[in-house]
Structures are given as structure tokens and as C-alpha cells.
Tab-separated table of C-alpha atoms and ligand atoms in Angstrom:
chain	number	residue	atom	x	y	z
A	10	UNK	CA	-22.015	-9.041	5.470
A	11	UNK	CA	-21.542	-6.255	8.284
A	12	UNK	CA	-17.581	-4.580	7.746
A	13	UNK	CA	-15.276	-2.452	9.373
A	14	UNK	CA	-13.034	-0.698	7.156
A	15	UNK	CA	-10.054	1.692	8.903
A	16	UNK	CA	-8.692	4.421	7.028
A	17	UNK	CA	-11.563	4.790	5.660
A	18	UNK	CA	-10.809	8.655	4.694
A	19	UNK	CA	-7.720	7.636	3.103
A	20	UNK	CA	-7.162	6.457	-0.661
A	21	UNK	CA	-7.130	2.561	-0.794
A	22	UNK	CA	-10.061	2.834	2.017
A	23	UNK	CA	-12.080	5.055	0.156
A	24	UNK	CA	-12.293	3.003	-2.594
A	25	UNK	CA	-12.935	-0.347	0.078
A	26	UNK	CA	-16.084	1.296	1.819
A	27	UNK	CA	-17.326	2.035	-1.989
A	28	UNK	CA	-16.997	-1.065	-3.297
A	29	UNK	CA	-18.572	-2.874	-0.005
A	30	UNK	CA	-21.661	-0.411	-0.008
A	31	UNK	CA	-21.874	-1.062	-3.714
A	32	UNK	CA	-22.092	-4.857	-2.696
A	33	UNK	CA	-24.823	-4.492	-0.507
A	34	UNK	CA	-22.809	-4.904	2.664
A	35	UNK	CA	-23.186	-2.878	6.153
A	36	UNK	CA	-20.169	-0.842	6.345
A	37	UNK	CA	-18.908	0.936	9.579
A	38	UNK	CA	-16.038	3.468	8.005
A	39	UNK	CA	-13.410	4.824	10.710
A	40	UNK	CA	-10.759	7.153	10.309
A	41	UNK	CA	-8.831	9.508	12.145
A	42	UNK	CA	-10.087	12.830	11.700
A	43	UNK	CA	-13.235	14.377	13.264
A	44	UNK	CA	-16.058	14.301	10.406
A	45	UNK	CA	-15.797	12.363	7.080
A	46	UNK	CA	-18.055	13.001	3.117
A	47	UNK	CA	-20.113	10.444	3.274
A	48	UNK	CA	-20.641	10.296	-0.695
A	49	UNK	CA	-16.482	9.686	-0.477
A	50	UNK	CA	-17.933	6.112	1.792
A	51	UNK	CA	-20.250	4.832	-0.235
A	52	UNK	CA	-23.179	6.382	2.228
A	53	UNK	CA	-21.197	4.140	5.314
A	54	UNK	CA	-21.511	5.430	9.006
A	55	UNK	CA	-18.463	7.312	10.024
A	56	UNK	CA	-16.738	7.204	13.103
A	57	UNK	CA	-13.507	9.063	14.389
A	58	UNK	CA	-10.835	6.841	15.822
A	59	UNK	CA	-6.703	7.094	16.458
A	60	UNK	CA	-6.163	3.907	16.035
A	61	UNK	CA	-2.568	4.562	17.871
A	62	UNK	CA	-4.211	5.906	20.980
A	63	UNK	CA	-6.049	3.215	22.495
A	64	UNK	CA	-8.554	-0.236	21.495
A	65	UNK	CA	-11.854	0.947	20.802
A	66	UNK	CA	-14.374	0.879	24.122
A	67	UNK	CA	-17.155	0.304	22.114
A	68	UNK	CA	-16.324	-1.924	18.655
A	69	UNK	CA	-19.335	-2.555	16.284
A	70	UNK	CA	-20.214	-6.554	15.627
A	71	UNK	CA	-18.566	-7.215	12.370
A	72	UNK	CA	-18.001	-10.504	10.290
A	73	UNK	CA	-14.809	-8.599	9.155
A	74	UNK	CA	-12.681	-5.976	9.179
A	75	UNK	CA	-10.384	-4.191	6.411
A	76	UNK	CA	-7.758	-2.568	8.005
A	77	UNK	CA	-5.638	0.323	5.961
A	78	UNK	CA	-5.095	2.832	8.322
A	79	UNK	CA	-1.502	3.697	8.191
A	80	UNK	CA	1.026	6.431	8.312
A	81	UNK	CA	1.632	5.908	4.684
A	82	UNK	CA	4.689	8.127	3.971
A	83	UNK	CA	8.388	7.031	3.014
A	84	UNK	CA	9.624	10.175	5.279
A	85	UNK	CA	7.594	9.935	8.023
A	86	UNK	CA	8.766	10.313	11.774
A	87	UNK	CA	9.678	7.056	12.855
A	88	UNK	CA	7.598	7.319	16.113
A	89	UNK	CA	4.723	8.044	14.747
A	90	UNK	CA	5.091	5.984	11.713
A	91	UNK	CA	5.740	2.737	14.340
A	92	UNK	CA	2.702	4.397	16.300
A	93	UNK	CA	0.521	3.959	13.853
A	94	UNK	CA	1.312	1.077	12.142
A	95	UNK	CA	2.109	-1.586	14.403
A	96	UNK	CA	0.566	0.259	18.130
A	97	UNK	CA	-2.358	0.954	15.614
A	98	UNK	CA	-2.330	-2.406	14.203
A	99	UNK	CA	-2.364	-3.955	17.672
A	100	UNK	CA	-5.212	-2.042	18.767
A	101	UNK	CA	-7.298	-2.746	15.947
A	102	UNK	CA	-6.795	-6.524	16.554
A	103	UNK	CA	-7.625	-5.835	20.204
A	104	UNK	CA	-10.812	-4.279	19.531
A	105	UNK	CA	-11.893	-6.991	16.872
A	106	UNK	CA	-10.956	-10.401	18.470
A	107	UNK	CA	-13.491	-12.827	17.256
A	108	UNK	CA	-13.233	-11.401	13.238
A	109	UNK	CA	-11.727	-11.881	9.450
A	110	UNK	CA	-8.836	-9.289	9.507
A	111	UNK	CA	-7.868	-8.380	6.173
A	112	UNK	CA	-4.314	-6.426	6.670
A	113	UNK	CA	-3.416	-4.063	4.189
A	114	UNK	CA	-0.160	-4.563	4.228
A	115	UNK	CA	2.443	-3.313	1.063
A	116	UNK	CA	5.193	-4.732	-1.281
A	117	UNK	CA	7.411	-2.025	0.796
A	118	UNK	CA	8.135	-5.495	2.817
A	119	UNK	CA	9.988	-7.313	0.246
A	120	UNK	CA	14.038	-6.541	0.571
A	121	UNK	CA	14.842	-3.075	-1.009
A	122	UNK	CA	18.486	-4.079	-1.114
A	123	UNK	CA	18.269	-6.144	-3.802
A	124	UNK	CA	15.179	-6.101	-6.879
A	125	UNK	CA	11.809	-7.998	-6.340
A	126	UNK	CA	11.951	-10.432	-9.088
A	127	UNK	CA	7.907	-11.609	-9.646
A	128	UNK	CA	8.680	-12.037	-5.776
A	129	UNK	CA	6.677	-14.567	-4.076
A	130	UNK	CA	4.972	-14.238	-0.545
A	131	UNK	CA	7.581	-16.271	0.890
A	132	UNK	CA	10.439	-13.565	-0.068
A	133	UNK	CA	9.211	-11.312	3.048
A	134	UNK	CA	9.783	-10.413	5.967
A	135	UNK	CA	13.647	-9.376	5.553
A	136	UNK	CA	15.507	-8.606	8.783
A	137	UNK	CA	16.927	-5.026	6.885
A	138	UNK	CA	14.999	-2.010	5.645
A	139	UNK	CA	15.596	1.360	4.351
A	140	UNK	CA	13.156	3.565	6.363
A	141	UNK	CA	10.658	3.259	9.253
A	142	UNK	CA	7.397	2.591	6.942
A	143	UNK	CA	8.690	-0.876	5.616
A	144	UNK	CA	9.925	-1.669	8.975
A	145	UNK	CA	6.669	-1.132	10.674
A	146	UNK	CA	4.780	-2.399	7.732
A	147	UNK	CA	6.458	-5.863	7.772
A	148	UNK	CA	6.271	-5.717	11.852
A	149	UNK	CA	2.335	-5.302	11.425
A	150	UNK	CA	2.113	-8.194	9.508
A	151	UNK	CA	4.284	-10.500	12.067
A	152	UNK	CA	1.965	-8.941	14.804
A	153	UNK	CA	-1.394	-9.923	13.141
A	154	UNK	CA	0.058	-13.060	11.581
A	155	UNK	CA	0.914	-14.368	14.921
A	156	UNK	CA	-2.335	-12.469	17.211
A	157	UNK	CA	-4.972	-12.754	14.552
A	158	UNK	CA	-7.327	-15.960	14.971
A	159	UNK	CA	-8.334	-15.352	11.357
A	160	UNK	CA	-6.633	-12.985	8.873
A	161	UNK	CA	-5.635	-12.237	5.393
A	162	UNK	CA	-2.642	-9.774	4.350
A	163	UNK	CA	-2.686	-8.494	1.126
A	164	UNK	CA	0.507	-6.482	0.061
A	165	UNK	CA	-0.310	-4.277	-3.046
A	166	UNK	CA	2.334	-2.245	-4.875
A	167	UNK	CA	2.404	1.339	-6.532
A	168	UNK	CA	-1.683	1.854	-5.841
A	169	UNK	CA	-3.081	4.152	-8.733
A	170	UNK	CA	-6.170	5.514	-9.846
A	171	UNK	CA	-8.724	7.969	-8.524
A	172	UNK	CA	-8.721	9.475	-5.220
A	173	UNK	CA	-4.565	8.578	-5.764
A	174	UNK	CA	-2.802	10.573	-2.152
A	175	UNK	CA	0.421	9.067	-2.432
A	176	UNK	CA	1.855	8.346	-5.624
A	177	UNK	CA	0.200	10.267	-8.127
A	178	UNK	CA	0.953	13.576	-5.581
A	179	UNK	CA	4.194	12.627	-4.856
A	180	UNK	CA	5.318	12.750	-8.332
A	181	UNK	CA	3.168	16.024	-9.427
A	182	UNK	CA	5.235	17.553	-6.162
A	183	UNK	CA	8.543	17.141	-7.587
A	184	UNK	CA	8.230	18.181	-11.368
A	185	UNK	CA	10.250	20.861	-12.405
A	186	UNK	CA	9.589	22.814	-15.338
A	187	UNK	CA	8.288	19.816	-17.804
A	188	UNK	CA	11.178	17.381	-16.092
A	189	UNK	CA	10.452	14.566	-13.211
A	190	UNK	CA	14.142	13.371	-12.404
A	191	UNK	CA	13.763	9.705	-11.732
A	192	UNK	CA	16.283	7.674	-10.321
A	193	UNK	CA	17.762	4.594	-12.553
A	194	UNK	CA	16.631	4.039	-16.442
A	195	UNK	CA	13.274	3.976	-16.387
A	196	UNK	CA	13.885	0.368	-17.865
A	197	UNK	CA	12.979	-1.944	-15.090
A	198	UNK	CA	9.643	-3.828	-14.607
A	199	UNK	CA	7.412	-2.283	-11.870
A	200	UNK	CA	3.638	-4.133	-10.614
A	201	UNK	CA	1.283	-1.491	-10.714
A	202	UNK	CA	-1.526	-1.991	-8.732
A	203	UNK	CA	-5.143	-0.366	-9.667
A	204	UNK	CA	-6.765	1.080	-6.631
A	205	UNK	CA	-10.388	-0.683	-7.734
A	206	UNK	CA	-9.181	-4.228	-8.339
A	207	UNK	CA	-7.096	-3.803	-4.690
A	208	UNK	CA	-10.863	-3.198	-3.509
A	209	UNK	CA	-11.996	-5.955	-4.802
A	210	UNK	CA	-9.488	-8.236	-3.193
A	211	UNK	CA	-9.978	-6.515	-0.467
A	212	UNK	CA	-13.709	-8.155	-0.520
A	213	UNK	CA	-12.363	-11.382	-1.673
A	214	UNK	CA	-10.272	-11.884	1.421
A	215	UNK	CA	-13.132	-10.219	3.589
A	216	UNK	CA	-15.035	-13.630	2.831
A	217	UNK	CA	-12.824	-16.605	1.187
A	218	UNK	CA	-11.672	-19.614	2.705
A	219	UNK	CA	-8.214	-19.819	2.349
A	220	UNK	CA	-6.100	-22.008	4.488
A	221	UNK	CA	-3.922	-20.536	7.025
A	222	UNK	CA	-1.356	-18.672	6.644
A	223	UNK	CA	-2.873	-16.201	4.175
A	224	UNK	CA	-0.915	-13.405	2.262
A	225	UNK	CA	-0.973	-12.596	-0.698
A	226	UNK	CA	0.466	-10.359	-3.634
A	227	UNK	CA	-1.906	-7.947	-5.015
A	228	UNK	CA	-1.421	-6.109	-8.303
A	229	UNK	CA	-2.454	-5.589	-11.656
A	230	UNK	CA	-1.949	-8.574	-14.205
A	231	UNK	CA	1.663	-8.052	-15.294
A	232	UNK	CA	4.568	-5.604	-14.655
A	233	UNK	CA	5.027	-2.682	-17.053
A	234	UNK	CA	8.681	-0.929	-17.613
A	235	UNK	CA	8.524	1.918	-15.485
A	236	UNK	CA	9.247	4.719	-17.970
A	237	UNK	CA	5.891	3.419	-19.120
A	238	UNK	CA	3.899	3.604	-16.538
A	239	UNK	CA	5.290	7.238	-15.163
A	240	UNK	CA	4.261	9.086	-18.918
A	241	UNK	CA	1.135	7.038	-18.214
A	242	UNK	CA	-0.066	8.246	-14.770
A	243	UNK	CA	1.728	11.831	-15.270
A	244	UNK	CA	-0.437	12.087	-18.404
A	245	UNK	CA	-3.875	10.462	-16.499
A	246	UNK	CA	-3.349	13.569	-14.644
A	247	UNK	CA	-3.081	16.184	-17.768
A	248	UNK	CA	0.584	16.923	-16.999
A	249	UNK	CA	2.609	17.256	-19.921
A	250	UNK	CA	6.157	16.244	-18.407
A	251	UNK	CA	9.118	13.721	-18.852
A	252	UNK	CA	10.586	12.046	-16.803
A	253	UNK	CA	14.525	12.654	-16.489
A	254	UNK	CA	16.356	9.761	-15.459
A	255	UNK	CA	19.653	9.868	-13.507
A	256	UNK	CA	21.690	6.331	-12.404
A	257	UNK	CA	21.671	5.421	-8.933
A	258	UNK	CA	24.888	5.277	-8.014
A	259	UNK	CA	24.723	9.620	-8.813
A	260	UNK	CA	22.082	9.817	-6.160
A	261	UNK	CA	22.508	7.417	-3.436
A	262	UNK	CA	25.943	9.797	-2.152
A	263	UNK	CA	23.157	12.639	-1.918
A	264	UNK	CA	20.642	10.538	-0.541
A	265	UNK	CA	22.940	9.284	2.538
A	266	UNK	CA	23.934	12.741	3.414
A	267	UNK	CA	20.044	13.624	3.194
A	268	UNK	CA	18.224	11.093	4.647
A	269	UNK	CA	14.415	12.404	4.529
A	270	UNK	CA	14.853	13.970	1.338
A	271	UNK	CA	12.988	13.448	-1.647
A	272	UNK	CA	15.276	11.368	-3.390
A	273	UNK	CA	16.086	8.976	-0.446
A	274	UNK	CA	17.610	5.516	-0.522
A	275	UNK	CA	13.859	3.973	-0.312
A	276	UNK	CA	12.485	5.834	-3.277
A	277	UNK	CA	15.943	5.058	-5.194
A	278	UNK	CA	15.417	1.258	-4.180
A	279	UNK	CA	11.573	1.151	-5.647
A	280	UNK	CA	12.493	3.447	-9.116
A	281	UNK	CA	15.649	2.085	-10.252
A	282	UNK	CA	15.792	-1.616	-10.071
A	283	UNK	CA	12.964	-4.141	-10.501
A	284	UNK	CA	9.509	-4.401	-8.739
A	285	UNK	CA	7.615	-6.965	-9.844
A	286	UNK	CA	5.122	-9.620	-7.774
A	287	UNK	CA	3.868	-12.706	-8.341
A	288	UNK	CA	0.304	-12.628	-8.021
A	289	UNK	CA	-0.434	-16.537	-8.687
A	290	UNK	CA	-1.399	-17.306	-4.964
A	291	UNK	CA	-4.109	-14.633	-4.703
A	292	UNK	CA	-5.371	-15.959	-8.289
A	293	UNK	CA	-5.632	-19.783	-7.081
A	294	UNK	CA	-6.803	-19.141	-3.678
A	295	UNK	CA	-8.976	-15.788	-3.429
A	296	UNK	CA	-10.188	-15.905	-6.954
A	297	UNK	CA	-8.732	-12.867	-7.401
A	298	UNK	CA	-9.200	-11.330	-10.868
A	299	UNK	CA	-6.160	-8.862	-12.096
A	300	UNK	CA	-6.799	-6.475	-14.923
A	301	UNK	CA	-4.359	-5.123	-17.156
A	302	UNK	CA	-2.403	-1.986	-15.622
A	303	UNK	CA	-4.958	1.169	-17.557
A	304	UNK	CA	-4.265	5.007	-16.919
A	305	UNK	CA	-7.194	7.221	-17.625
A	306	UNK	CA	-7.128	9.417	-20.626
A	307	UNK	CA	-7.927	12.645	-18.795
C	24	LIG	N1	-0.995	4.011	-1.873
C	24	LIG	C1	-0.115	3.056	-2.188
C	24	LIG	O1	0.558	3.114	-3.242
C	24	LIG	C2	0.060	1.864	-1.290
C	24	LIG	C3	0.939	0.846	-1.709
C	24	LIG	C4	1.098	-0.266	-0.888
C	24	LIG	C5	0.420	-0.354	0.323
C	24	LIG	N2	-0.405	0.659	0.708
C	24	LIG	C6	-1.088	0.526	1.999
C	24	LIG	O2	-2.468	0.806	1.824
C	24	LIG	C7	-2.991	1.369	3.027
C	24	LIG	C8	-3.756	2.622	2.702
C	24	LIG	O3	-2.870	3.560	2.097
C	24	LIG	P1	-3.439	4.855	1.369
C	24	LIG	O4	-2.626	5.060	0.133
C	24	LIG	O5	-4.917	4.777	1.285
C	24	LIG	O6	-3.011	5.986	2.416
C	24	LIG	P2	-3.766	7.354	2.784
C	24	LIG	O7	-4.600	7.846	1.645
C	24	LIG	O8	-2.695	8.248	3.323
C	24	LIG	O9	-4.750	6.938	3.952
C	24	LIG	C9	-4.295	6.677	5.239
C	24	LIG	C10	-5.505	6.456	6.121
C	24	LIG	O10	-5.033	6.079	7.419
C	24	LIG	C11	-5.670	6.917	8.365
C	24	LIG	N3	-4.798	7.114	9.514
C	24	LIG	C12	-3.533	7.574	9.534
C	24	LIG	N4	-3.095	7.632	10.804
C	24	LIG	C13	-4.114	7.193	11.585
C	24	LIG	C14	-4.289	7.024	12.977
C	24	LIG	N5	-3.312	7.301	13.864
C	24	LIG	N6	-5.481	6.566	13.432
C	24	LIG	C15	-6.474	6.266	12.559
C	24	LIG	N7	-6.378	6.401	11.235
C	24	LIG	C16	-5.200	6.862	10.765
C	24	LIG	C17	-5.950	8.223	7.646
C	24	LIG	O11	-6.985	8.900	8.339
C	24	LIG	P3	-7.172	10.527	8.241
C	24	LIG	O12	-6.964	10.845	6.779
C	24	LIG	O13	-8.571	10.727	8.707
C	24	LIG	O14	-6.121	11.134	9.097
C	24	LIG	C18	-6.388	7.692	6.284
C	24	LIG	O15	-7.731	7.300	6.334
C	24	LIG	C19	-1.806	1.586	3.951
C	24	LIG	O16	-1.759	0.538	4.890
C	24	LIG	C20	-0.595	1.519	3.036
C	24	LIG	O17	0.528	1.040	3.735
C	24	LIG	C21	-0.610	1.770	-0.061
């Protein structure tokens, strides 16, 4: 099996080329910057490409490609968040016309107005989101859904484990003294989704026949309160903190007059109500095989 996997240097890519190599499979690895580890690839060639600048002249022959380059930040400029994501999309489907695309796409799609109840893939697109991310993320899928001869989104939620660049650093960033002030109860149900099983799928959708159109939830095998699963990846990490919870309706005033900050409406909308998946599609039709949401004991 020959692959292409972009964002390769990133997190959930990382952990794709890995698990491909580890397979046996031929793995081209792109990402953006100049020069990438090669032990962080599984050993896969490298290559440097902006996916927002321009189709690549010369594409490899691939059976399929991976795709989770992104701009995968809830404050990101909008221009270069829609550059990426859906001009980057595009050109990745451009350059790789004739192949299996597996999107990476993310729960961010599902509507953040209201909770994701053990949402089905149905449930998303939504004409109405909270920041440019979700927007372009639910625009990418449209684009390859309707371009794509062959593809296969996947929409993970709350990716953990190691390697984490998003979540796990995003909450490290804002503790203060032992506290993490969390918006809501810490009550509600959240999907976790472990970075090596997304892999995995990632594989399975590289290769399954599935009938058309294909998305699919991806995370682990049931939701955990989210209280739970905050001490739990805090702690994976050796901090010793608690998280401080605070209602929503105290922070969203703050978080309209302060758009970008770090407490914005989005992160409000995925910490204080429900954010749960159903993940019985991808079981049935990829074979996909969940684990139980696990934190390391550092
Ligand atoms: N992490 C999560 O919790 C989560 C949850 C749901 C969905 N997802 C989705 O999973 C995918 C991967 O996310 P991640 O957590 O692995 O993010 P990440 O660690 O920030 O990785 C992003 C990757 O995209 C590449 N990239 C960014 N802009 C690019 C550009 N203009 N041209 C080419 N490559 C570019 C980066 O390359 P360089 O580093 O070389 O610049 C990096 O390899 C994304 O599509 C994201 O939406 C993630």
C-alpha cells in the first residue's frame, strides 16, 4: 500500500505515518516546514509542501492519501485558517485525483449552539458556527464530499495522547497556580478520542470498502464526564492541578467583548455542555475497533 499522509509533522499525522510504516506500507510524509525527524515518521520520506499555496507539480503515485494538514487553532486568523483548510484542502484533492482521500475532518462541525448528544454523522454540517476553524472544517468536508471520486471523512473529538499539540498544551498554558478555570460543571459527557486508535482508523478508511457517502465518528468507546477526563490528562502530564469550574452564563459576557481570548464562546461551547459521538457507523462499516478512553500514569 503506497500513502500520502499531510501534516505529517503535526500530532494526529505523526502518529498516521507511524502506524502506516509500522504496517509495512510506503509512506510519502508532507508537511509544511522545511526539514522533518524522520524517527517522528516512522523512517517515511519527507517532503515540504504549503498546501495553501498551490497543487503539487509533481504528486507521488499513491493508492491513498491521509490528509490532516490544518490550521488547527480555535483563535486562528480567519484568512489563514480558511487558507489552509479549505484552499489547502482543494489543492490536495487537485494534486491526488485518481486516489482514496481520507479527510481528517473534526467533531468541531457538529452545532456548538446547542450539545452533541451521541451525535450521529447526519447532525453536521450546520449553517452557524462560533469561529473560523469549524467553519472551514465543515466547508472542507462539503468540498471533498462533493470533488472527491473516492473519500472517507473521519471527524475525531478531543485527540489525546503522546505527541498531544493542541489539547494537552492548551490546558498546561492556562493553569494558574494549581487552578485550571473551566467553563460549566465539569459534569457533562465529553468523547475523548486516543490519538493511536484515530491512526488506526485512519488505516481502516485508507483501504475499506464502504459505500458512498463515507463519514464517520471517531472516538474512544464511550464518553467520560469531563471533570474526569481533565484530572486525567492534567495528571498524564505530572501536573498536580484542579480544575476550577465557573458557569457559562459568567463567561460568555467576557467572551463576547473578547473574542480571541482564551475563554471564547467556542471553547465555552465544547467544556460546558455535552460532547458526545456516536461511533456505531465507523464500528459496522470500517471495522473500527474503539478502546476505552486511558491516560498514562506518568
Ligand atoms: N488535535 C485534536 O484534538 C483534533 C480534534 C479533532 C480534529 N483534529 C484534526 O486533526 C488534524 C490534525 O490536527 P493536529 O492536532 O495533528 O494538528 P497539529 O499538530 O497542529 O498539526 C497540523 C499539521 O498541519 C500542517 N500544516 C499547517 N498549515 C499547513 C499548510 N499551510 N501547508 C501544509 N501543512 C500545514 C502542520 O505542518 P508544520 O507543523 O510543518 O507547519 C502540521 O503538520 C486537523 O485536521 C485537525 O482539524 C484534531
Amino acid at each position: 500500500m503506497r500513502l500520502a499522509v499531510t501534516g505529517a509533522t503535526g500530532f494526529v499525522g505523526g502518529a498516521v505515518c507511524r502506524a502506516a510504516a509500522a504496517a509495512g506500507w510506503q509512506v510519502t510524509a508532507f508537511g509544511r516546514r522545511a526539514a522533518a525527524d524522520a524517527g517522528r515518521l516512522g523512517g517515511a520520506a519527507y517532503r515540504s509542501w504549503d498546501i495553501g499555496a498551490a497543487k503539487l507539480a509533481d504528486p507521488p503515485g499513491v493508492d491513498a492519501v491521509v490528509h490532516c494538514a490544518a490550521s488547527a487553532t480555535d483563535t486562528g486568523v480567519a484568512p489563514e485558517v480558511w487558507r489552509t483548510n479549505l484552499l489547502g484542502t482543494h489543492h490536495v484533492l487537485a494534486s491526488f485525483p485518481d486516489c482514496r482521500i481520507v479527510h481528517v475532518s473534526s467533531a468541531s462541525v457538529y452545532d456548538p449552539f446547542r450539545p452533541t448528544v451521541r451525535a450521529r454523522e447526519h447532525e453536521a454540517p450546520v449553517d452557524r458556527y462560533l469561529n473560523a476553524y469549524a467553519a472551514a472544517k465543515a466547508a472542507a468536508e462539503q468540498l471533498v464530499l462533493a470533488v472527491a471520486r473516492d473519500a472517507v471523512v473521519l471527524r475525531p473529538h478531543a485527540v489525546y495522547g503522546a505527541g498531544d499539540t493542541t489539547l494537552l498544551p492548551r490546558l498546561l498554558e492556562n493553569v494558574r497556580g494549581n487552578r485550571l478555570l473551566v467553563p460549566g460543571n465539569g459534569k457533562v459527557l465529553v468523547s475523548m478520542t486516543n490519538v493511536d486508535t484515530l491512526a488506526r482508523a485512519c488505516l481502516l478508511a485508507a483501504t475499506a470498502e464502504t459505500a458512498w457517502p463515507s463519514v464517520f465518528n471517531i472516538a474512544d468507546s464511550a464518553p467520560v464526564p469531563i471533570d474526569w477526563a481533565l484530572r486525567g490528562l492534567l495528571a498524564s502530564a505530572g501536573a498536580r492541578v484542579r480544575p476550577a469550574y465557573v458557569p457559562a452564563r459568567v463567561l460568555t459576557p467576557f467572551a463576547r467583548v473578547f473574542p480571541r481570548g482564551r475563554l471564547n464562546r467556542y471553547v465555552i461551547s465544547q467544556f460546558a455542555v455535552e460532547r458526545s459521538l456516536d461511533i456505531t457507523a465507523a464500528i459496522d462499516r470500517l471495522g473500527y475497533e474503539p478502546s476505552p478512553t486511558v491516560f498514562p500514569v506518568p
